[in-house]
């Protein structure tokens, strides 16, 4: 099979794809919008409004309320976040608008926009985009990306590929919507349970006692034992902040502690981990193994409550509010002195267990649905790899 032919192809097509530079088949929109000089209002897309890896726009703002120059885009254009391109922020809006100048507005000149939208998701494009300028705030370089060699089929095959991959995207969107609904349901249940609007009864059908008001620091503590990889010969699974997925409690990776260079905190199986650095990221976990973690992660354990109950308690909005009364601006950190003084209401042990078991069952359903979504995303990546040259 020639290198200009994709591994997976619709049977009605044959012949090699044409070699081109990316800049020969698409271009950047350059028309700018200044909210200080314009009376026209547009939907404005910022980088934070685009979901990484998903292609979704979660929010738009009123352009007249912005204070910086924006770039115009048209319905059907392809948006790609050039700032920190490893975040894989892309979108395909169906409306005219403006966006941050940290977002490229691409449109096809010799390829359809729908085909271009899938092309920029390929590993070939990603590799070129990440040959970027800067270290702390890397940006994709259009001179490099536009000079990247690609292979392009005729328009009719482009349309067929785009139609097929759009069908896969629709399935992912549908499954993601189910996942979002399950997560929203869990949040609603947590609010009712922790506000005591919804109460369990004991095994005899009787009401549990009223909850007791305590300071958080009275019912849980921080682990303080440290681990130094330079002096220790013991190997542990090590968790860094980037190993925890925000809002999910999922640990996606662990490292060998002996390969680390900085001091870590030792945690035990069943402890509750909470990312104190940039607490607005909502990074928490409930590992079932002993290990060590970054000192930017709190290792909490219950002294007067179960760890399982504590795990759900730290996911509540009122805990989040206190945790975000933090020190620092660019790199804010939650303060234990502030958080430990928060007043919390605690049920007796039996009711704690019932609450934790019930919410744990909700998490299990959510996790199964997340596996379905991730499975489809993995299939999409495989298709991109095989359907493009």
CSV table of C-alpha atoms in Angstrom, one decimal:
chain,number,residue,atom,x,y,z
A,1,UNK,CA,0.0,0.0,0.0
A,2,UNK,CA,1.4,3.4,-1.0
A,3,UNK,CA,2.1,6.0,1.7
A,4,UNK,CA,-0.4,8.4,0.0
A,5,UNK,CA,-3.3,6.0,0.6
A,6,UNK,CA,-5.0,5.7,4.0
A,7,UNK,CA,-5.2,2.4,5.8
A,8,UNK,CA,-9.0,2.6,6.1
A,9,UNK,CA,-10.9,3.8,3.0
A,10,UNK,CA,-14.3,3.6,1.5
A,11,UNK,CA,-14.4,1.0,-1.2
A,12,UNK,CA,-15.7,3.3,-4.0
A,13,UNK,CA,-12.5,5.4,-3.9
A,14,UNK,CA,-9.1,4.6,-5.3
A,15,UNK,CA,-5.9,6.4,-6.3
A,16,UNK,CA,-3.3,8.3,-4.2
A,17,UNK,CA,-4.1,11.4,-2.3
A,18,UNK,CA,-2.4,14.7,-3.4
A,19,UNK,CA,0.5,16.0,-1.4
A,20,UNK,CA,0.1,19.6,-0.2
A,21,UNK,CA,1.3,22.0,2.4
A,22,UNK,CA,-1.4,22.8,5.0
A,23,UNK,CA,-1.2,26.5,4.1
A,24,UNK,CA,-2.1,25.6,0.5
A,25,UNK,CA,-5.5,24.2,1.5
A,26,UNK,CA,-6.6,26.5,4.4
A,27,UNK,CA,-6.0,29.9,5.7
A,28,UNK,CA,-6.4,32.1,8.8
A,29,UNK,CA,-9.0,34.8,9.2
A,30,UNK,CA,-7.3,38.1,10.0
A,31,UNK,CA,-10.2,40.6,10.3
A,32,UNK,CA,-10.2,42.0,13.8
A,33,UNK,CA,-13.0,43.3,16.1
A,34,UNK,CA,-12.4,46.1,18.7
A,35,UNK,CA,-15.2,46.2,21.3
A,36,UNK,CA,-14.1,49.7,22.3
A,37,UNK,CA,-14.8,51.0,18.8
A,38,UNK,CA,-17.8,48.9,17.7
A,39,UNK,CA,-21.5,49.1,18.4
A,40,UNK,CA,-22.1,45.6,17.1
A,41,UNK,CA,-22.6,42.8,19.5
A,42,UNK,CA,-21.4,39.2,18.6
A,43,UNK,CA,-21.1,36.0,20.5
A,44,UNK,CA,-17.6,35.8,21.8
A,45,UNK,CA,-15.6,32.6,22.3
A,46,UNK,CA,-12.6,32.5,24.7
A,47,UNK,CA,-10.2,29.6,25.2
A,48,UNK,CA,-11.9,28.6,28.5
A,49,UNK,CA,-15.2,28.3,26.6
A,50,UNK,CA,-13.9,25.4,24.5
A,51,UNK,CA,-13.7,21.9,25.9
A,52,UNK,CA,-10.3,20.2,25.5
A,53,UNK,CA,-10.4,17.0,23.4
A,54,UNK,CA,-14.2,17.3,22.8
A,55,UNK,CA,-14.8,20.1,20.3
A,56,UNK,CA,-17.6,21.6,22.3
A,57,UNK,CA,-18.2,25.3,23.1
A,58,UNK,CA,-19.6,25.5,26.6
A,59,UNK,CA,-20.3,29.2,26.8
A,60,UNK,CA,-20.2,32.4,24.8
A,61,UNK,CA,-19.9,36.0,26.0
A,62,UNK,CA,-21.2,39.4,24.8
A,63,UNK,CA,-18.4,40.9,22.7
A,64,UNK,CA,-19.3,44.4,23.8
A,65,UNK,CA,-18.4,43.5,27.4
A,66,UNK,CA,-14.9,42.5,26.4
A,67,UNK,CA,-11.9,44.8,26.6
A,68,UNK,CA,-9.4,43.3,24.1
A,69,UNK,CA,-9.1,42.9,20.4
A,70,UNK,CA,-10.8,39.8,19.0
A,71,UNK,CA,-10.8,37.9,15.6
A,72,UNK,CA,-13.9,37.5,13.5
A,73,UNK,CA,-15.0,34.1,12.5
A,74,UNK,CA,-17.8,32.8,10.3
A,75,UNK,CA,-20.3,30.0,10.8
A,76,UNK,CA,-18.6,26.7,9.7
A,77,UNK,CA,-15.1,28.0,10.4
A,78,UNK,CA,-12.7,25.8,12.4
A,79,UNK,CA,-11.4,27.2,15.7
A,80,UNK,CA,-8.2,26.0,17.1
A,81,UNK,CA,-6.5,27.1,20.4
A,82,UNK,CA,-3.0,28.1,19.5
A,83,UNK,CA,-2.1,28.8,23.2
A,84,UNK,CA,-0.9,25.6,24.9
A,85,UNK,CA,-1.9,23.5,21.9
A,86,UNK,CA,-1.4,20.3,23.9
A,87,UNK,CA,-4.8,21.1,25.4
A,88,UNK,CA,-6.4,20.1,22.1
A,89,UNK,CA,-9.0,22.9,22.1
A,90,UNK,CA,-10.9,23.0,18.8
A,91,UNK,CA,-14.5,23.8,17.7
A,92,UNK,CA,-16.7,24.0,14.6
A,93,UNK,CA,-19.3,26.8,15.4
A,94,UNK,CA,-22.5,27.1,13.5
A,95,UNK,CA,-22.7,30.8,14.1
A,96,UNK,CA,-20.9,34.0,13.2
A,97,UNK,CA,-18.9,35.5,16.0
A,98,UNK,CA,-15.6,36.7,17.4
A,99,UNK,CA,-13.0,35.0,19.5
A,100,UNK,CA,-9.8,35.4,21.4
A,101,UNK,CA,-6.7,36.1,19.4
A,102,UNK,CA,-5.2,33.1,21.1
A,103,UNK,CA,-7.5,31.0,18.9
A,104,UNK,CA,-6.9,30.5,15.2
A,105,UNK,CA,-9.9,30.9,12.9
A,106,UNK,CA,-9.3,28.5,10.0
A,107,UNK,CA,-11.3,28.1,6.8
A,108,UNK,CA,-10.7,25.8,3.9
A,109,UNK,CA,-9.5,27.1,0.5
A,110,UNK,CA,-9.0,23.7,-1.1
A,111,UNK,CA,-10.6,21.5,1.5
A,112,UNK,CA,-14.1,21.6,3.0
A,113,UNK,CA,-14.3,23.1,6.5
A,114,UNK,CA,-16.0,19.9,7.8
A,115,UNK,CA,-13.0,17.9,6.5
A,116,UNK,CA,-10.6,20.4,7.9
A,117,UNK,CA,-12.2,20.1,11.3
A,118,UNK,CA,-11.3,16.4,11.5
A,119,UNK,CA,-7.9,17.0,9.9
A,120,UNK,CA,-6.8,19.3,12.8
A,121,UNK,CA,-7.6,16.5,15.2
A,122,UNK,CA,-5.1,14.1,13.6
A,123,UNK,CA,-1.7,13.2,15.2
A,124,UNK,CA,0.1,14.7,12.2
A,125,UNK,CA,-1.4,18.1,12.8
A,126,UNK,CA,-1.0,17.8,16.6
A,127,UNK,CA,2.7,17.1,16.2
A,128,UNK,CA,3.2,20.2,14.0
A,129,UNK,CA,1.1,22.4,16.3
A,130,UNK,CA,3.2,21.4,19.3
A,131,UNK,CA,6.4,22.4,17.7
A,132,UNK,CA,5.7,25.7,19.5
A,133,UNK,CA,7.3,28.9,20.7
A,134,UNK,CA,7.6,29.5,24.5
A,135,UNK,CA,7.9,27.2,27.5
A,136,UNK,CA,5.5,28.4,30.2
A,137,UNK,CA,2.9,29.6,27.7
A,138,UNK,CA,3.7,27.7,24.5
A,139,UNK,CA,1.9,28.8,21.3
A,140,UNK,CA,1.6,27.0,18.0
A,141,UNK,CA,3.5,28.7,15.2
A,142,UNK,CA,1.5,29.2,12.0
A,143,UNK,CA,4.7,29.4,9.9
A,144,UNK,CA,5.6,25.9,11.1
A,145,UNK,CA,2.0,24.5,11.0
A,146,UNK,CA,1.2,25.9,7.6
A,147,UNK,CA,4.4,24.4,6.1
A,148,UNK,CA,3.4,20.9,7.4
A,149,UNK,CA,3.0,18.3,4.6
A,150,UNK,CA,-0.5,16.7,4.4
A,151,UNK,CA,-2.2,14.5,1.9
A,152,UNK,CA,-5.6,15.4,0.6
A,153,UNK,CA,-8.3,13.4,-1.3
A,154,UNK,CA,-10.8,14.8,-3.8
A,155,UNK,CA,-13.8,16.8,-2.5
A,156,UNK,CA,-16.3,13.9,-2.7
A,157,UNK,CA,-14.0,11.7,-0.6
A,158,UNK,CA,-13.5,14.5,1.9
A,159,UNK,CA,-17.3,14.8,2.3
A,160,UNK,CA,-17.7,11.1,2.8
A,161,UNK,CA,-14.9,11.1,5.5
A,162,UNK,CA,-16.4,14.1,7.2
A,163,UNK,CA,-19.9,12.6,7.2
A,164,UNK,CA,-18.7,9.4,8.7
A,165,UNK,CA,-16.6,11.0,11.4
A,166,UNK,CA,-19.4,13.5,12.2
A,167,UNK,CA,-21.7,10.5,12.9
A,168,UNK,CA,-19.1,9.2,15.4
A,169,UNK,CA,-19.0,12.7,16.9
A,170,UNK,CA,-22.8,12.7,17.3
A,171,UNK,CA,-22.6,9.4,19.2
A,172,UNK,CA,-19.9,10.8,21.5
A,173,UNK,CA,-22.0,13.9,22.1
A,174,UNK,CA,-25.1,11.8,22.9
A,175,UNK,CA,-23.2,9.6,25.3
A,176,UNK,CA,-21.5,12.6,26.9
A,177,UNK,CA,-24.9,14.2,27.4
A,178,UNK,CA,-26.0,11.1,29.3
A,179,UNK,CA,-22.8,11.4,31.4
A,180,UNK,CA,-23.5,15.0,32.1
A,181,UNK,CA,-27.0,14.3,33.2
A,182,UNK,CA,-25.8,11.6,35.6
A,183,UNK,CA,-23.3,14.0,37.1
A,184,UNK,CA,-25.9,16.7,37.5
A,185,UNK,CA,-28.2,14.2,39.2
A,186,UNK,CA,-25.5,13.3,41.6
A,187,UNK,CA,-24.8,16.9,42.5
A,188,UNK,CA,-28.5,17.4,43.1
A,189,UNK,CA,-28.6,14.3,45.4
A,190,UNK,CA,-25.6,15.5,47.3
A,191,UNK,CA,-27.1,18.9,47.9
A,192,UNK,CA,-30.3,17.3,49.3
A,193,UNK,CA,-28.4,14.8,51.4
A,194,UNK,CA,-25.9,17.3,52.9
A,195,UNK,CA,-28.6,19.9,53.5
A,196,UNK,CA,-30.7,17.2,55.2
A,197,UNK,CA,-33.6,17.8,52.9
A,198,UNK,CA,-33.3,14.0,52.1
A,199,UNK,CA,-32.7,11.7,55.1
A,200,UNK,CA,-32.1,8.0,55.5
A,201,UNK,CA,-33.7,6.0,58.3
A,202,UNK,CA,-32.1,3.3,60.5
A,203,UNK,CA,-32.6,-0.4,60.0
A,204,UNK,CA,-35.7,-0.3,62.1
A,205,UNK,CA,-37.2,2.5,60.1
A,206,UNK,CA,-36.6,5.2,62.7
A,207,UNK,CA,-35.3,8.7,62.2
A,208,UNK,CA,-31.6,9.2,62.8
A,209,UNK,CA,-30.5,11.8,65.4
A,210,UNK,CA,-29.9,15.4,64.4
A,211,UNK,CA,-26.6,16.2,62.9
A,212,UNK,CA,-23.9,17.8,65.1
A,213,UNK,CA,-22.1,21.1,64.1
A,214,UNK,CA,-18.3,20.8,64.3
A,215,UNK,CA,-15.3,22.5,62.7
A,216,UNK,CA,-13.8,20.5,59.9
A,217,UNK,CA,-10.5,20.3,61.7
A,218,UNK,CA,-12.3,18.5,64.6
A,219,UNK,CA,-13.4,15.6,62.4
A,220,UNK,CA,-10.5,15.1,60.0
A,221,UNK,CA,-6.7,15.8,59.9
A,222,UNK,CA,-3.9,16.1,57.4
A,223,UNK,CA,-1.2,13.5,57.1
A,224,UNK,CA,2.2,15.0,57.7
A,225,UNK,CA,4.7,12.2,57.2
A,226,UNK,CA,7.1,13.0,54.4
A,227,UNK,CA,8.9,10.8,51.9
A,228,UNK,CA,12.3,11.8,50.4
A,229,UNK,CA,13.2,9.8,47.3
A,230,UNK,CA,16.8,10.9,47.7
A,231,UNK,CA,17.2,9.1,51.0
A,232,UNK,CA,14.6,6.3,50.8
A,233,UNK,CA,15.1,2.9,49.2
A,234,UNK,CA,11.3,2.1,49.4
A,235,UNK,CA,9.3,2.4,46.2
A,236,UNK,CA,5.7,3.6,46.2
A,237,UNK,CA,3.1,4.6,43.7
A,238,UNK,CA,3.3,8.4,43.4
A,239,UNK,CA,0.5,10.7,42.5
A,240,UNK,CA,1.0,14.2,41.1
A,241,UNK,CA,-1.7,16.8,40.5
A,242,UNK,CA,-1.7,16.2,36.8
A,243,UNK,CA,-2.5,12.5,37.5
A,244,UNK,CA,-6.0,13.4,38.9
A,245,UNK,CA,-8.8,14.3,36.5
A,246,UNK,CA,-10.8,17.4,37.7
A,247,UNK,CA,-14.3,16.9,38.9
A,248,UNK,CA,-14.2,13.0,38.6
A,249,UNK,CA,-12.0,11.6,41.4
A,250,UNK,CA,-10.2,9.5,38.8
A,251,UNK,CA,-6.5,8.8,39.1
A,252,UNK,CA,-5.2,8.3,35.5
A,253,UNK,CA,-1.6,7.6,36.2
A,254,UNK,CA,1.0,6.9,39.0
A,255,UNK,CA,4.7,7.2,38.9
A,256,UNK,CA,7.6,5.4,40.6
A,257,UNK,CA,8.4,7.4,43.7
A,258,UNK,CA,12.1,6.5,43.4
A,259,UNK,CA,12.2,8.4,40.1
A,260,UNK,CA,11.0,11.6,41.7
A,261,UNK,CA,13.3,14.4,42.9
A,262,UNK,CA,11.2,16.3,45.4
A,263,UNK,CA,9.8,15.6,48.9
A,264,UNK,CA,6.4,13.9,48.9
A,265,UNK,CA,3.6,13.2,51.5
A,266,UNK,CA,2.8,9.7,52.5
A,267,UNK,CA,-0.8,8.6,52.3
A,268,UNK,CA,-2.7,5.4,53.2
A,269,UNK,CA,-5.3,3.4,51.3
A,270,UNK,CA,-8.7,5.0,51.8
A,271,UNK,CA,-7.4,8.5,52.5
A,272,UNK,CA,-8.9,11.4,50.7
A,273,UNK,CA,-6.6,13.5,48.4
A,274,UNK,CA,-7.4,17.1,47.6
A,275,UNK,CA,-5.4,19.4,45.3
A,276,UNK,CA,-4.7,22.5,47.3
A,277,UNK,CA,-2.9,24.2,44.4
A,278,UNK,CA,-5.5,26.0,42.3
A,279,UNK,CA,-8.4,24.5,44.2
A,280,UNK,CA,-10.9,25.7,41.6
A,281,UNK,CA,-9.7,22.8,39.5
A,282,UNK,CA,-11.6,20.4,41.9
A,283,UNK,CA,-9.0,17.7,41.9
A,284,UNK,CA,-9.8,15.0,44.5
A,285,UNK,CA,-9.4,11.3,44.8
A,286,UNK,CA,-10.0,8.3,47.1
A,287,UNK,CA,-7.1,5.8,46.4
A,288,UNK,CA,-7.4,2.2,47.5
A,289,UNK,CA,-3.6,1.8,47.9
A,290,UNK,CA,-0.8,3.2,50.0
A,291,UNK,CA,1.4,5.7,48.3
A,292,UNK,CA,3.0,9.1,48.2
A,293,UNK,CA,1.8,12.3,46.5
A,294,UNK,CA,2.8,15.9,45.7
A,295,UNK,CA,3.0,18.3,48.6
A,296,UNK,CA,0.5,20.3,46.6
A,297,UNK,CA,-2.1,17.7,47.5
A,298,UNK,CA,-3.6,17.4,50.9
A,299,UNK,CA,-3.9,13.9,52.4
A,300,UNK,CA,-7.0,13.9,54.6
A,301,UNK,CA,-8.2,11.2,56.9
A,302,UNK,CA,-11.3,11.1,59.2
A,303,UNK,CA,-10.8,11.2,62.9
A,304,UNK,CA,-14.5,11.6,63.8
A,305,UNK,CA,-16.0,10.7,60.4
A,306,UNK,CA,-15.5,7.9,57.9
A,307,UNK,CA,-13.1,8.6,55.0
A,308,UNK,CA,-15.8,7.6,52.6
A,309,UNK,CA,-18.2,10.3,54.0
A,310,UNK,CA,-15.3,12.8,54.0
A,311,UNK,CA,-14.7,12.1,50.3
A,312,UNK,CA,-18.2,13.3,49.4
A,313,UNK,CA,-18.1,16.2,51.9
A,314,UNK,CA,-15.1,17.8,50.2
A,315,UNK,CA,-17.0,17.7,46.9
A,316,UNK,CA,-19.7,20.0,48.2
A,317,UNK,CA,-20.0,23.6,46.9
A,318,UNK,CA,-19.7,25.1,50.5
A,319,UNK,CA,-16.4,23.3,51.0
A,320,UNK,CA,-15.3,24.5,47.5
A,321,UNK,CA,-16.1,28.1,48.5
A,322,UNK,CA,-14.0,27.9,51.6
A,323,UNK,CA,-11.1,26.2,49.8
A,324,UNK,CA,-11.0,28.9,47.3
A,325,UNK,CA,-10.5,31.6,50.0
A,326,UNK,CA,-6.9,31.1,49.1
A,327,UNK,CA,-3.5,32.7,49.1
A,328,UNK,CA,-1.9,33.9,45.9
A,329,UNK,CA,-3.3,35.1,42.6
A,330,UNK,CA,-1.4,33.4,39.8
A,331,UNK,CA,-0.9,30.1,41.8
A,332,UNK,CA,-3.6,30.2,44.5
A,333,UNK,CA,-3.5,27.6,47.2
A,334,UNK,CA,-6.1,26.6,49.7
A,335,UNK,CA,-5.2,27.4,53.3
A,336,UNK,CA,-5.7,24.7,55.9
A,337,UNK,CA,-6.1,27.3,58.7
A,338,UNK,CA,-9.1,28.7,56.9
A,339,UNK,CA,-10.6,25.3,55.7
A,340,UNK,CA,-10.1,23.5,59.0
A,341,UNK,CA,-12.2,26.2,60.7
A,342,UNK,CA,-15.2,25.7,58.4
A,343,UNK,CA,-18.4,24.6,60.3
A,344,UNK,CA,-19.7,21.3,59.0
A,345,UNK,CA,-22.7,19.2,60.1
A,346,UNK,CA,-22.0,15.6,60.9
A,347,UNK,CA,-24.5,12.7,61.2
A,348,UNK,CA,-23.9,9.6,63.3
A,349,UNK,CA,-21.6,6.9,61.9
A,350,UNK,CA,-24.5,4.7,60.6
A,351,UNK,CA,-26.0,7.5,58.6
A,352,UNK,CA,-22.6,8.6,57.3
A,353,UNK,CA,-22.2,5.0,56.0
A,354,UNK,CA,-25.6,5.0,54.3
A,355,UNK,CA,-24.9,8.4,52.6
A,356,UNK,CA,-21.4,7.3,51.4
A,357,UNK,CA,-22.7,3.9,50.1
A,358,UNK,CA,-25.6,5.6,48.2
A,359,UNK,CA,-23.4,8.3,46.6
A,360,UNK,CA,-20.8,5.6,45.9
A,361,UNK,CA,-23.4,3.7,43.9
A,362,UNK,CA,-24.1,6.9,41.9
A,363,UNK,CA,-20.3,7.2,41.2
A,364,UNK,CA,-20.3,3.6,39.9
A,365,UNK,CA,-23.1,4.3,37.4
A,366,UNK,CA,-21.2,7.5,36.4
A,367,UNK,CA,-18.0,5.6,35.9
A,368,UNK,CA,-19.6,3.0,33.7
A,369,UNK,CA,-21.0,5.8,31.5
A,370,UNK,CA,-17.6,7.5,31.4
A,371,UNK,CA,-16.1,4.3,30.1
A,372,UNK,CA,-18.6,4.3,27.3
A,373,UNK,CA,-17.7,7.9,26.4
A,374,UNK,CA,-14.0,7.2,26.6
A,375,UNK,CA,-14.4,4.1,24.5
A,376,UNK,CA,-16.0,6.0,21.7
A,377,UNK,CA,-13.3,8.7,21.9
A,378,UNK,CA,-10.7,6.0,21.6
A,379,UNK,CA,-12.5,4.6,18.6
A,380,UNK,CA,-12.5,8.1,17.0
A,381,UNK,CA,-8.8,8.5,17.6
A,382,UNK,CA,-8.2,5.1,15.9
A,383,UNK,CA,-10.4,6.1,12.9
A,384,UNK,CA,-8.5,9.4,12.5
A,385,UNK,CA,-5.2,7.5,12.5
A,386,UNK,CA,-6.4,5.1,9.8
A,387,UNK,CA,-8.6,7.4,7.6
A,388,UNK,CA,-6.0,10.1,7.1
A,389,UNK,CA,-2.6,9.7,5.5
